[in-house]
Amino acid sequence: MVLEETIAYYTHNGSPVYSVFLDATKAFDRVNYCKLFDILVQRKLSPIFLRLLLNMYTSRVTRIMWNGVFSERFLVKNGVKQGGVLSPVLFCIYIDGLLERLARSQTGCTVGAVYVGALAYADDIFLC
C-alpha cells in the first residue's frame, strides 16, 4: 500500500518515479551471526529470548543429500532459516542500519515529511 500511494503521489503531482525492485534471493544465507546478535544486544532484546535465538542458530546442523546419498552432518555457521517464521523479521533487523542510512541521506522519494525511498520486507527491497 505504501508503494502504491508513493507512486500515485508522484504521478498525480506530475513527477516521474524511477524505482528499483531488489530480490536478494540468497540474502538470508549471508546473515552473519556475530553481527546479527550484536544488533539484537544493542536493541536490548530480552536476555531470555536472545539466549533462545542464540541456541537455535548456533547449534544448527544439517546434511546434504546428493543422488540419494547423505553427507556427514555439519554445523551451519551463518544465515537465517529459509521459510522460518522469524527469518523475515531478523533479516529486516539485520539490514535496518542500511535502511536508516538511506533515510538520513534523504536520497529517493519522500511524501510530505515521510521518507519512503527504501521500503523492505524480508529479502524484497524497493528503492525509489
GROMACS .gro file of C-alpha atoms in nm:
model
  128
    1MET     CA    1   0.000   0.000   0.000
    2VAL     CA    2   0.283   0.244   0.084
    3LEU     CA    3   0.444   0.169  -0.251
    4GLU     CA    4   0.121   0.227  -0.444
    5GLU     CA    5   0.048   0.550  -0.257
    6THR     CA    6   0.401   0.680  -0.315
    7ILE     CA    7   0.382   0.618  -0.690
    8ALA     CA    8   0.032   0.771  -0.704
    9TYR     CA    9   0.154   1.078  -0.510
   10TYR     CA   10   0.439   1.147  -0.752
   11THR     CA   11   0.247   1.075  -1.073
   12HIS     CA   12  -0.051   1.283  -0.952
   13ASN     CA   13   0.187   1.576  -0.896
   14GLY     CA   14   0.337   1.538  -1.245
   15SER     CA   15   0.668   1.392  -1.138
   16PRO     CA   16   0.818   1.075  -1.284
   17VAL     CA   17   0.902   0.794  -1.042
   18TYR     CA   18   1.212   0.588  -1.102
   19SER     CA   19   1.230   0.274  -0.896
   20VAL     CA   20   1.418  -0.048  -0.850
   21PHE     CA   21   1.289  -0.372  -0.702
   22LEU     CA   22   1.557  -0.588  -0.545
   23ASP     CA   23   1.501  -0.952  -0.464
   24ALA     CA   24   1.806  -1.056  -0.269
   25THR     CA   25   1.739  -1.429  -0.311
   26LYS     CA   26   2.049  -1.550  -0.126
   27ALA     CA   27   2.038  -1.274   0.137
   28PHE     CA   28   1.905  -1.498   0.415
   29ASP     CA   29   2.207  -1.726   0.367
   30ARG     CA   30   2.451  -1.437   0.413
   31VAL     CA   31   2.341  -1.315   0.756
   32ASN     CA   32   2.645  -1.310   0.985
   33TYR     CA   33   2.551  -1.440   1.331
   34CYS     CA   34   2.802  -1.222   1.519
   35LYS     CA   35   2.665  -0.906   1.358
   36LEU     CA   36   2.302  -1.013   1.398
   37PHE     CA   37   2.337  -1.093   1.768
   38ASP     CA   38   2.538  -0.775   1.828
   39ILE     CA   39   2.249  -0.577   1.677
   40LEU     CA   40   1.997  -0.766   1.893
   41VAL     CA   41   2.203  -0.692   2.206
   42GLN     CA   42   2.225  -0.321   2.110
   43ARG     CA   43   1.846  -0.317   2.072
   44LYS     CA   44   1.817  -0.453   2.427
   45LEU     CA   45   1.637  -0.772   2.331
   46SER     CA   46   1.529  -0.973   2.635
   47PRO     CA   47   1.822  -1.190   2.752
   48ILE     CA   48   1.596  -1.498   2.767
   49PHE     CA   49   1.479  -1.451   2.408
   50LEU     CA   50   1.833  -1.367   2.297
   51ARG     CA   51   1.962  -1.688   2.459
   52LEU     CA   52   1.688  -1.888   2.287
   53LEU     CA   53   1.775  -1.743   1.945
   54LEU     CA   54   2.146  -1.785   2.007
   55ASN     CA   55   2.093  -2.151   2.092
   56MET     CA   56   1.862  -2.206   1.793
   57TYR     CA   57   2.102  -2.053   1.544
   58THR     CA   58   2.447  -2.150   1.673
   59SER     CA   59   2.365  -2.518   1.726
   60ARG     CA   60   2.202  -2.584   1.387
   61VAL     CA   61   2.334  -2.881   1.196
   62THR     CA   62   2.242  -3.002   0.853
   63ARG     CA   63   2.343  -3.250   0.590
   64ILE     CA   64   2.316  -3.266   0.214
   65MET     CA   65   2.167  -3.539   0.002
   66TRP     CA   66   2.318  -3.589  -0.345
   67ASN     CA   67   2.197  -3.869  -0.570
   68GLY     CA   68   2.033  -4.042  -0.274
   69VAL     CA   69   2.349  -4.030  -0.058
   70PHE     CA   70   2.363  -3.819   0.259
   71SER     CA   71   2.671  -3.625   0.365
   72GLU     CA   72   2.802  -3.617   0.719
   73ARG     CA   73   2.627  -3.365   0.944
   74PHE     CA   74   2.792  -3.024   0.968
   75LEU     CA   75   2.737  -2.705   1.166
   76VAL     CA   76   2.559  -2.415   0.993
   77LYS     CA   77   2.765  -2.104   1.072
   78ASN     CA   78   2.561  -1.825   0.915
   79GLY     CA   79   2.223  -1.744   0.765
   80VAL     CA   80   1.866  -1.743   0.889
   81LYS     CA   81   1.629  -2.028   0.811
   82GLN     CA   82   1.456  -2.009   0.473
   83GLY     CA   83   1.084  -2.023   0.544
   84GLY     CA   84   1.133  -1.965   0.917
   85VAL     CA   85   0.866  -1.753   1.084
   86LEU     CA   86   1.123  -1.521   1.245
   87SER     CA   87   1.358  -1.507   0.945
   88PRO     CA   88   1.200  -1.207   0.767
   89VAL     CA   89   1.194  -1.009   1.092
   90LEU     CA   90   1.553  -1.099   1.180
   91PHE     CA   91   1.668  -1.010   0.829
   92CYS     CA   92   1.492  -0.672   0.846
   93ILE     CA   93   1.661  -0.604   1.180
   94TYR     CA   94   1.991  -0.707   1.020
   95ILE     CA   95   1.959  -0.458   0.730
   96ASP     CA   96   1.788  -0.183   0.932
   97GLY     CA   97   2.115   0.009   0.967
   98LEU     CA   98   2.140   0.033   0.589
   99LEU     CA   99   1.780   0.150   0.560
  100GLU     CA  100   1.836   0.411   0.832
  101ARG     CA  101   2.144   0.544   0.648
  102LEU     CA  102   1.939   0.576   0.330
  103ALA     CA  103   1.667   0.762   0.521
  104ARG     CA  104   1.920   1.003   0.676
  105SER     CA  105   2.064   1.075   0.331
  106GLN     CA  106   1.713   1.166   0.207
  107THR     CA  107   1.807   1.007  -0.126
  108GLY     CA  108   1.492   0.898  -0.302
  109CYS     CA  109   1.122   0.960  -0.250
  110THR     CA  110   0.959   1.147   0.033
  111VAL     CA  111   0.588   1.204   0.079
  112GLY     CA  112   0.547   1.514   0.290
  113ALA     CA  113   0.798   1.469   0.570
  114VAL     CA  114   0.795   1.087   0.549
  115TYR     CA  115   1.087   0.915   0.379
  116VAL     CA  116   0.973   0.627   0.156
  117GLY     CA  117   1.280   0.593  -0.064
  118ALA     CA  118   1.367   0.248   0.068
  119LEU     CA  119   1.096   0.001   0.166
  120ALA     CA  120   1.181  -0.353   0.267
  121TYR     CA  121   1.030  -0.675   0.387
  122ALA     CA  122   1.238  -0.988   0.415
  123ASP     CA  123   1.463  -1.004   0.109
  124ASP     CA  124   1.241  -0.781  -0.108
  125ILE     CA  125   1.359  -0.421  -0.124
  126PHE     CA  126   1.204  -0.129  -0.314
  127LEU     CA  127   1.411   0.183  -0.388
  128CYS     CA  128   1.265   0.495  -0.544
   0.00000   0.00000   0.00000
